Structure formats: C-alpha cells, structure tokens
mmCIF file of N, CA, C and O in Angstrom:
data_model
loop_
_atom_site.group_PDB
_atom_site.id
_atom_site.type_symbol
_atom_site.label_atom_id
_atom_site.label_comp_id
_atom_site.label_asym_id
_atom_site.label_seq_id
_atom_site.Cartn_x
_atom_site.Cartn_y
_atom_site.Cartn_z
ATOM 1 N N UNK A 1249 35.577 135.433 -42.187
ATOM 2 C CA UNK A 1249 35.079 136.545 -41.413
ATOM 3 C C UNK A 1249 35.869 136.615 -40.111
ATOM 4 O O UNK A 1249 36.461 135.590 -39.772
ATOM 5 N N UNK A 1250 35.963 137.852 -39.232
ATOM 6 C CA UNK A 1250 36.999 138.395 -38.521
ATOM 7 C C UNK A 1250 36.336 138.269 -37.139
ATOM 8 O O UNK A 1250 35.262 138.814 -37.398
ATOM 9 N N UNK A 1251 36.246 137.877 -35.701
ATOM 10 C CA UNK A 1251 35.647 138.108 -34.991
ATOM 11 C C UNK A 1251 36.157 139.569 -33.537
ATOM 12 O O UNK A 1251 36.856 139.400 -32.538
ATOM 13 N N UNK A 1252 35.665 140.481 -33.877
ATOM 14 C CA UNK A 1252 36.018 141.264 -32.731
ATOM 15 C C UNK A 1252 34.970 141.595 -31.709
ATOM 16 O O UNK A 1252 33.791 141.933 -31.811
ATOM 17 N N UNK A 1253 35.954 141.346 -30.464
ATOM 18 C CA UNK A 1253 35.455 142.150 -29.222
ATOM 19 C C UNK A 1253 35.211 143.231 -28.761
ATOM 20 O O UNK A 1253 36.222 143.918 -28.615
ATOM 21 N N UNK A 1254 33.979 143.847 -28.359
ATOM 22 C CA UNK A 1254 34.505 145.219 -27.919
ATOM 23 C C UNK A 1254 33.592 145.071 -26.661
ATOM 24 O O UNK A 1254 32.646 144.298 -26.510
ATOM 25 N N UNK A 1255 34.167 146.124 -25.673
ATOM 26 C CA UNK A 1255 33.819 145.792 -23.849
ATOM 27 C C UNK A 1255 32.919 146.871 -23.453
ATOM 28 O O UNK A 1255 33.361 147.794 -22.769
ATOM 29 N N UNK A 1256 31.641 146.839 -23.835
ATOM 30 C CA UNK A 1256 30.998 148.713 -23.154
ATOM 31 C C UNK A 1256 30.283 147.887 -21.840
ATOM 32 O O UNK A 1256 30.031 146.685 -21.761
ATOM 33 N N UNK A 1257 30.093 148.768 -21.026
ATOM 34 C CA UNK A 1257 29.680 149.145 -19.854
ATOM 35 C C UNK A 1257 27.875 148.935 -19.345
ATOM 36 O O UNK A 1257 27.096 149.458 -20.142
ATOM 37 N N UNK A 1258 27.380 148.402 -18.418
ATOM 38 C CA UNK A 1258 26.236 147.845 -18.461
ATOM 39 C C UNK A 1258 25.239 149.140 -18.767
ATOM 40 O O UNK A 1258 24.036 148.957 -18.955
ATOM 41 N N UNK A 1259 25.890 150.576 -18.806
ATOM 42 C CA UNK A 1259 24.721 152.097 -19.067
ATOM 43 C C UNK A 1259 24.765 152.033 -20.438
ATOM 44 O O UNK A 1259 23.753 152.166 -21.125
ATOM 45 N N UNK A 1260 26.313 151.759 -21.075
ATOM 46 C CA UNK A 1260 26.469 152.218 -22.565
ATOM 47 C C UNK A 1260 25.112 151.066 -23.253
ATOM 48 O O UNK A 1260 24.262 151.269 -24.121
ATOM 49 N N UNK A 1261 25.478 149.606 -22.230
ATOM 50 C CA UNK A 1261 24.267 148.589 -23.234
ATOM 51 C C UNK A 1261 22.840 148.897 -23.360
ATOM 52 O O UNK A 1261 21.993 148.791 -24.247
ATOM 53 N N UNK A 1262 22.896 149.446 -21.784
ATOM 54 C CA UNK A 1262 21.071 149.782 -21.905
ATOM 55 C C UNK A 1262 20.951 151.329 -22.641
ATOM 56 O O UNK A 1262 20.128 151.792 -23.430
ATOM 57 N N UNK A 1263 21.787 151.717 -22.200
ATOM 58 C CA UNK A 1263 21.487 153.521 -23.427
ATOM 59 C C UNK A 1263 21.239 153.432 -24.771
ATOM 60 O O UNK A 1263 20.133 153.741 -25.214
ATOM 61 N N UNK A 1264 22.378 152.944 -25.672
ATOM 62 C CA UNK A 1264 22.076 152.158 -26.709
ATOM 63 C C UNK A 1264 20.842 151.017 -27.398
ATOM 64 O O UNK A 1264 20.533 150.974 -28.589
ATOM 65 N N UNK A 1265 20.299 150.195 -26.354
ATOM 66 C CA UNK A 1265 19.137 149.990 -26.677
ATOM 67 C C UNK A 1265 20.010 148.243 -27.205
ATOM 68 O O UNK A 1265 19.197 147.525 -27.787
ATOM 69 N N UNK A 1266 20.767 147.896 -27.127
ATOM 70 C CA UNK A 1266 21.134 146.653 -27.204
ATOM 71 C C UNK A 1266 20.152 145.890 -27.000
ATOM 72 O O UNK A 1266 19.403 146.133 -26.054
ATOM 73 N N UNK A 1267 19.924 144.770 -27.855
ATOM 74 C CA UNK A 1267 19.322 143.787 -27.884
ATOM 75 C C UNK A 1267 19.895 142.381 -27.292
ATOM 76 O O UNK A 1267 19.558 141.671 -26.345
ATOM 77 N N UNK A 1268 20.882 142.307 -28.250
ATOM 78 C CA UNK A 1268 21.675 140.977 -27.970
ATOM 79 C C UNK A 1268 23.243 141.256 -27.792
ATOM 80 O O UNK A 1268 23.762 142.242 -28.316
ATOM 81 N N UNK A 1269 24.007 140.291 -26.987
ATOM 82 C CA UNK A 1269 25.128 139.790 -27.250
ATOM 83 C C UNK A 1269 26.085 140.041 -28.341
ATOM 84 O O UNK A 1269 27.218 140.512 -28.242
ATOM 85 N N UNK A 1270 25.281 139.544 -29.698
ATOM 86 C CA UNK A 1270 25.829 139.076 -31.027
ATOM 87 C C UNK A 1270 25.334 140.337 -31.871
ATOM 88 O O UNK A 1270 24.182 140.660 -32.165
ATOM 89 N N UNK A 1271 26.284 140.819 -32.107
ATOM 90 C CA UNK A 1271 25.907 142.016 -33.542
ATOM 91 C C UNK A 1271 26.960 141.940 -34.632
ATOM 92 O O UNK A 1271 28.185 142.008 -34.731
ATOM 93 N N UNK A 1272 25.759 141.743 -35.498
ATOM 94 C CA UNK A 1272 27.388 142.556 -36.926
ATOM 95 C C UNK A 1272 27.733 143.512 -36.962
ATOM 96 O O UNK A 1272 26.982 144.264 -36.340
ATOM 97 N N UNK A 1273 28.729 144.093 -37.483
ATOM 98 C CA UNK A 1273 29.018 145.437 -37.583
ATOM 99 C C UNK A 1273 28.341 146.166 -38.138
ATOM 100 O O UNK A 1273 28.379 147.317 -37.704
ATOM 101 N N UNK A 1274 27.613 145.956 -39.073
ATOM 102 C CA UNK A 1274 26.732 146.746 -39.598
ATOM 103 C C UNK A 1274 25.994 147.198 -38.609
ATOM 104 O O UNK A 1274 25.651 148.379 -38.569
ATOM 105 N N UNK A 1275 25.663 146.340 -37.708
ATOM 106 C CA UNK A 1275 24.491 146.646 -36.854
ATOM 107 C C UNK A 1275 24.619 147.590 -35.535
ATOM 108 O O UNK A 1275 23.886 148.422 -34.999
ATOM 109 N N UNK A 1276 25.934 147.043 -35.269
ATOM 110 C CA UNK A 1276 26.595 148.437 -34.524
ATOM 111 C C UNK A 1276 26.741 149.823 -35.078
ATOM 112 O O UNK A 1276 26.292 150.835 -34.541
ATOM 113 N N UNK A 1277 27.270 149.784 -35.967
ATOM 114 C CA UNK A 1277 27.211 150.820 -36.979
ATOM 115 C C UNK A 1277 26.178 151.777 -36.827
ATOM 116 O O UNK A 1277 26.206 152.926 -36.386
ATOM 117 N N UNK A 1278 24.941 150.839 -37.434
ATOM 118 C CA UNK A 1278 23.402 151.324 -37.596
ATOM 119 C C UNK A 1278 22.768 152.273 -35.648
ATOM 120 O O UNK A 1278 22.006 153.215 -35.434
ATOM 121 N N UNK A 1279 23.557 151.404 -34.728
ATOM 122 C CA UNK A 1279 22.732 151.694 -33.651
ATOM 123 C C UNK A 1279 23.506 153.089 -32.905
ATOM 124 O O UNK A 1279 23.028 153.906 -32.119
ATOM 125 N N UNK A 1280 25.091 152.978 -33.579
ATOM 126 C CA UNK A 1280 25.608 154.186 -32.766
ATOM 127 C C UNK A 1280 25.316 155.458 -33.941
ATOM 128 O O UNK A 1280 25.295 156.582 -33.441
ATOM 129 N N UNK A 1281 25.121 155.394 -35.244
ATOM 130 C CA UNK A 1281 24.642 156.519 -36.059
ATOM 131 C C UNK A 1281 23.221 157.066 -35.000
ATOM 132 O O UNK A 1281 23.016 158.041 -34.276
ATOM 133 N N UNK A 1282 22.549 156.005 -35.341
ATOM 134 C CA UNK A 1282 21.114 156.256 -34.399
ATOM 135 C C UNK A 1282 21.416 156.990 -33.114
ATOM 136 O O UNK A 1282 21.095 158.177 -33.169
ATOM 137 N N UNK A 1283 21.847 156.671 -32.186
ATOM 138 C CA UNK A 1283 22.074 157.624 -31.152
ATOM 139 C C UNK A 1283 22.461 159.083 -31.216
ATOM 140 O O UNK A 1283 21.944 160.031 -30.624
ATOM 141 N N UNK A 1284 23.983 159.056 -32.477
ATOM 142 C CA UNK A 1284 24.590 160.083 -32.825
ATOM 143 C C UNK A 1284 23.575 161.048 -33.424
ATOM 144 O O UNK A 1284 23.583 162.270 -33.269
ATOM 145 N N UNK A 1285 22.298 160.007 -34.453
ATOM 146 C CA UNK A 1285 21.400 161.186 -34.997
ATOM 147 C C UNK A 1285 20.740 161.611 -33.982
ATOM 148 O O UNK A 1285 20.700 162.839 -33.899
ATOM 149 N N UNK A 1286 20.170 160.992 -33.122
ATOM 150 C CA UNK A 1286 19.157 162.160 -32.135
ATOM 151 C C UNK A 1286 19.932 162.950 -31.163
ATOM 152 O O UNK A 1286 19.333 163.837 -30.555
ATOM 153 N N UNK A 1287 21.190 162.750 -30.933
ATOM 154 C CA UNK A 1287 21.957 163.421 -29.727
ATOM 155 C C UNK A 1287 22.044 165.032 -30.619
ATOM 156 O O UNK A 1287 21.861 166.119 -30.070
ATOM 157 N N UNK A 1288 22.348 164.846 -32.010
ATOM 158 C CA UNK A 1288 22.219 166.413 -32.966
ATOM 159 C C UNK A 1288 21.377 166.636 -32.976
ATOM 160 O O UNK A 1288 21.432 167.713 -32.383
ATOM 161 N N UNK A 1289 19.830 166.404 -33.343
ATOM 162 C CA UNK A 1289 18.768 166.294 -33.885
ATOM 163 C C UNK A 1289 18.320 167.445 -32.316
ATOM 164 O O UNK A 1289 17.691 168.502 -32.353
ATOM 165 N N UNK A 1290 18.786 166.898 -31.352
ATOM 166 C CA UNK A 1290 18.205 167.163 -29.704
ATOM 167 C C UNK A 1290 19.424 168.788 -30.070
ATOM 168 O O UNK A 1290 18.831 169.757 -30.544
ATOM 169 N N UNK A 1291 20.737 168.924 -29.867
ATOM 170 C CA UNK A 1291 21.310 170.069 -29.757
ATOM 171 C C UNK A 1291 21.065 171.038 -30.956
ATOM 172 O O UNK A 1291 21.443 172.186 -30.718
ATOM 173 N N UNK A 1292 20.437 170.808 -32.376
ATOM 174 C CA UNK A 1292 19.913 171.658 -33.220
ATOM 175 C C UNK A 1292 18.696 172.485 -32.601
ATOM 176 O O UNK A 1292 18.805 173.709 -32.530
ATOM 177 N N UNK A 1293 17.399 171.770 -32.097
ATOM 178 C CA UNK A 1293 16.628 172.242 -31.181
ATOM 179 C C UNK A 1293 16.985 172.937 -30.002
ATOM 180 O O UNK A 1293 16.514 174.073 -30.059
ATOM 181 N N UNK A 1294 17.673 172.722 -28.863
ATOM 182 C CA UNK A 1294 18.233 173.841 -28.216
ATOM 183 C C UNK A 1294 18.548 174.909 -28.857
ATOM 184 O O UNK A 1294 18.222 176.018 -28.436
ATOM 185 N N UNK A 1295 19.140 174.755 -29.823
ATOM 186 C CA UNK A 1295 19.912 175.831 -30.588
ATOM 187 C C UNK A 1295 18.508 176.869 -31.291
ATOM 188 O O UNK A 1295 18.359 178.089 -31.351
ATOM 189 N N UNK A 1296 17.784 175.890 -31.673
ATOM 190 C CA UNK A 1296 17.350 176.778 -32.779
ATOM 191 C C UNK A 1296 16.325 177.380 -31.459
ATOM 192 O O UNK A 1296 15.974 178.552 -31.595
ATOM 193 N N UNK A 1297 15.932 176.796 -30.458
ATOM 194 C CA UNK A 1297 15.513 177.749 -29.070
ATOM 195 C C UNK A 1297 16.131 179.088 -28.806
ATOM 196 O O UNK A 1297 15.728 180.251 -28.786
ATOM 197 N N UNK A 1298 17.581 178.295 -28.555
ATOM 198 C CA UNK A 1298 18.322 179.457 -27.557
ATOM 199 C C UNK A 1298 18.136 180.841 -28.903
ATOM 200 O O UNK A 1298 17.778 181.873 -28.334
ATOM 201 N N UNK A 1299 18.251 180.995 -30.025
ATOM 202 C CA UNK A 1299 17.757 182.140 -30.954
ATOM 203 C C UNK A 1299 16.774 182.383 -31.719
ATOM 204 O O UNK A 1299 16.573 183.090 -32.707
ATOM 205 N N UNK A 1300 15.989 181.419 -30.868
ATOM 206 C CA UNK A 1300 14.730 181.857 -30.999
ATOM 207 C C UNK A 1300 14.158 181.407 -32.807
ATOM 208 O O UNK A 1300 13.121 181.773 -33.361
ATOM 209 N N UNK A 1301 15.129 180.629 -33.293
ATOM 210 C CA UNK A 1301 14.572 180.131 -34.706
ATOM 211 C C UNK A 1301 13.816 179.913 -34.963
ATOM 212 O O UNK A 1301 13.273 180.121 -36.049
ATOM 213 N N UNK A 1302 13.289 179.161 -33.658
ATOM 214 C CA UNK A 1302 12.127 177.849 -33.274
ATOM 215 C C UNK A 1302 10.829 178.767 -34.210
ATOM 216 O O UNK A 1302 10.375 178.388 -35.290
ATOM 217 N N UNK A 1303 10.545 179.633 -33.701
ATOM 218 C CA UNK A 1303 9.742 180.705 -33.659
ATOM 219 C C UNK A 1303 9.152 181.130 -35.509
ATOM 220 O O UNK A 1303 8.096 181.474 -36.040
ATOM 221 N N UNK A 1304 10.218 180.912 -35.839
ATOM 222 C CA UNK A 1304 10.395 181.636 -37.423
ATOM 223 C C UNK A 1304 8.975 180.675 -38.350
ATOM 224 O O UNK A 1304 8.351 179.614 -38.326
ATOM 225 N N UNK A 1305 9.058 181.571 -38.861
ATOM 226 C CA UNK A 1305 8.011 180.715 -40.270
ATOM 227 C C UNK A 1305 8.508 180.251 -40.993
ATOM 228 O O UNK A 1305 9.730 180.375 -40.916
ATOM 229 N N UNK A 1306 8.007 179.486 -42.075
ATOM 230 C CA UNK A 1306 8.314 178.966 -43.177
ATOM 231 C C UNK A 1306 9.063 180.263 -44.076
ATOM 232 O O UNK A 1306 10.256 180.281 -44.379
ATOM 233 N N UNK A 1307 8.084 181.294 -44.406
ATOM 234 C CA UNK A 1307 8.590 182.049 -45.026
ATOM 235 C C UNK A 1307 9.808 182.852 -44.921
ATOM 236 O O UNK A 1307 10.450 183.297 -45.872
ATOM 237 N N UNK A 1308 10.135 183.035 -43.345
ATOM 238 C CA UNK A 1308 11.425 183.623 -42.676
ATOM 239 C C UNK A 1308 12.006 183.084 -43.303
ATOM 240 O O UNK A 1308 12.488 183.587 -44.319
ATOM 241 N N UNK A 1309 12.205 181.791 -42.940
ATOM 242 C CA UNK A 1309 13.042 180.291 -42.875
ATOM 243 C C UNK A 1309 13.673 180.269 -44.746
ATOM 244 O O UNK A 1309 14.805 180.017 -45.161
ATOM 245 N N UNK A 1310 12.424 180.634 -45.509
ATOM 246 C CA UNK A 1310 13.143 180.510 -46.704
ATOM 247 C C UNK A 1310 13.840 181.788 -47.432
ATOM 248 O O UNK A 1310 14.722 181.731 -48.289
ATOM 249 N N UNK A 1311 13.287 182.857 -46.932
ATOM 250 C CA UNK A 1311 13.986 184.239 -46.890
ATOM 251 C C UNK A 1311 15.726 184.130 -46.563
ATOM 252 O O UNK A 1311 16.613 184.619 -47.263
ATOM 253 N N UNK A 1312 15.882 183.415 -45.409
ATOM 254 C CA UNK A 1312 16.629 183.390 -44.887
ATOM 255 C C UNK A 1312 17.984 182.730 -45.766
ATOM 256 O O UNK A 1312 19.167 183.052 -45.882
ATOM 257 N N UNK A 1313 17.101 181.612 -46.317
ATOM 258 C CA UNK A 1313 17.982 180.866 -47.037
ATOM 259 C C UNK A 1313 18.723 181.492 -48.306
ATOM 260 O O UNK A 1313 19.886 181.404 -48.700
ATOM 261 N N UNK A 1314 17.608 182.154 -48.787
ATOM 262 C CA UNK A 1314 17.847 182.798 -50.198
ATOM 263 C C UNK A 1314 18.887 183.913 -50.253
ATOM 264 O O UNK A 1314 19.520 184.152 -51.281
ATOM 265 N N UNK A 1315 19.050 184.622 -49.051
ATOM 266 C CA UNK A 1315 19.827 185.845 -48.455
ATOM 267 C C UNK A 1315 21.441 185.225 -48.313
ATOM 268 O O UNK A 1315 22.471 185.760 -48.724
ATOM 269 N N UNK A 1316 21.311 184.085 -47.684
ATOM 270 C CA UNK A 1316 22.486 183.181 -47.612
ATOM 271 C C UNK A 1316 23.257 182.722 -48.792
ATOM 272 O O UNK A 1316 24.478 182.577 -48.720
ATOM 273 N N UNK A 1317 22.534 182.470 -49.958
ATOM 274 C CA UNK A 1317 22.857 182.213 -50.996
ATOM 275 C C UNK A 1317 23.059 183.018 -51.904
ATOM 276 O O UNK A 1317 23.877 182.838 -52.806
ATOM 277 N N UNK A 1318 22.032 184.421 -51.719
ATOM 278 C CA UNK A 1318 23.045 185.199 -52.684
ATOM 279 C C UNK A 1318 24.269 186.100 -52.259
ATOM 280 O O UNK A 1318 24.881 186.920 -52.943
ATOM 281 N N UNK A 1319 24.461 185.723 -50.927
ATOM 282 C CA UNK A 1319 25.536 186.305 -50.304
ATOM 283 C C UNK A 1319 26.352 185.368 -50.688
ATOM 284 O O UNK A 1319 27.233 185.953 -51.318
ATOM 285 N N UNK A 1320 26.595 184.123 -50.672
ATOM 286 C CA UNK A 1320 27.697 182.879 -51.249
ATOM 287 C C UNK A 1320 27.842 182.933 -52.784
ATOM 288 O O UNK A 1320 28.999 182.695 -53.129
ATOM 289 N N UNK A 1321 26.940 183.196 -53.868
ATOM 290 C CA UNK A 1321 26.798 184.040 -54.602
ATOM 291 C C UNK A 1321 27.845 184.963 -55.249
ATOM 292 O O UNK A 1321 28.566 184.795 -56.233
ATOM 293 N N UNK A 1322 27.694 186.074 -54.318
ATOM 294 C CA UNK A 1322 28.558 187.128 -54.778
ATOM 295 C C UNK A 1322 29.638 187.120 -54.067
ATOM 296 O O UNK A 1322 29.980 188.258 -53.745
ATOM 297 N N UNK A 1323 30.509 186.050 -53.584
ATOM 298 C CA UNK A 1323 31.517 186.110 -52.834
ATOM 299 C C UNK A 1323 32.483 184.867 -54.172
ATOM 300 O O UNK A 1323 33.687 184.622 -54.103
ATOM 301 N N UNK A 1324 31.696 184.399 -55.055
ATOM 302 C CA UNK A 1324 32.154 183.192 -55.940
ATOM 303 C C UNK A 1324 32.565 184.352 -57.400
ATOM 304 O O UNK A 1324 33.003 183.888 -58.453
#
C-alpha cells in the first residue's frame, strides 16, 4: 500500500467535517462527494426558487416531464 500526503488548510479540515488525521482514500473520497452532494443539492434549490419551480406540483412536475420526452421523442 502507497502512502500519500495531502496539505488542506485548518477551514478546509473543519468545513469538511474531518475527524482524524488518518483517512483512506476511500474515505476521502466518501467525504468530498458528500460536500460536493449538498453544495448541488443547495444550488438546485436556488434554482428551482429563482423560477419559481419550487412552487409546481407533482402533477406540473410530471406534465412537465412527459412534454420533455415527447419532444426528445420526435427529434430521434
């Protein structure tokens, strides 16, 4: 097994949520996906704010979808 260093910054450790010192890669892996998922998860919500998506129903929501698809549809 390979040992690497890497040097982040005492905000990047506490932002991240670091526990320890010692991680496998996997575990790094696991903790910067995690961040990466809520940092989208957070700008999908703005988004679906800023046009007002937020708002929509279920039924919009699947209208919407279906319209999308038979437009991809007839473009195949």
């Amino acid at each position: 097994m390979r040992m690497l260093n890497i040097s982040i910054s005492d905000v990047e450790y506490n932002q991240f949520g670091i526990k320890s010192d010692k991680l496998s890669f996997s575990e790094l892996v696991d903790i910067i996906n995690r961040k990466l998922i809520k940092a989208n998860l957070q700008k999908t919500v703005e988004l679906a704010e800023k046009y007002d998506l937020s708002k929509m129903s279920i039924e919009e929501i699947s209208n919407e979808v279906k319209t999308v698809r038979k437009s991809a549809e007839g473009r195949n």
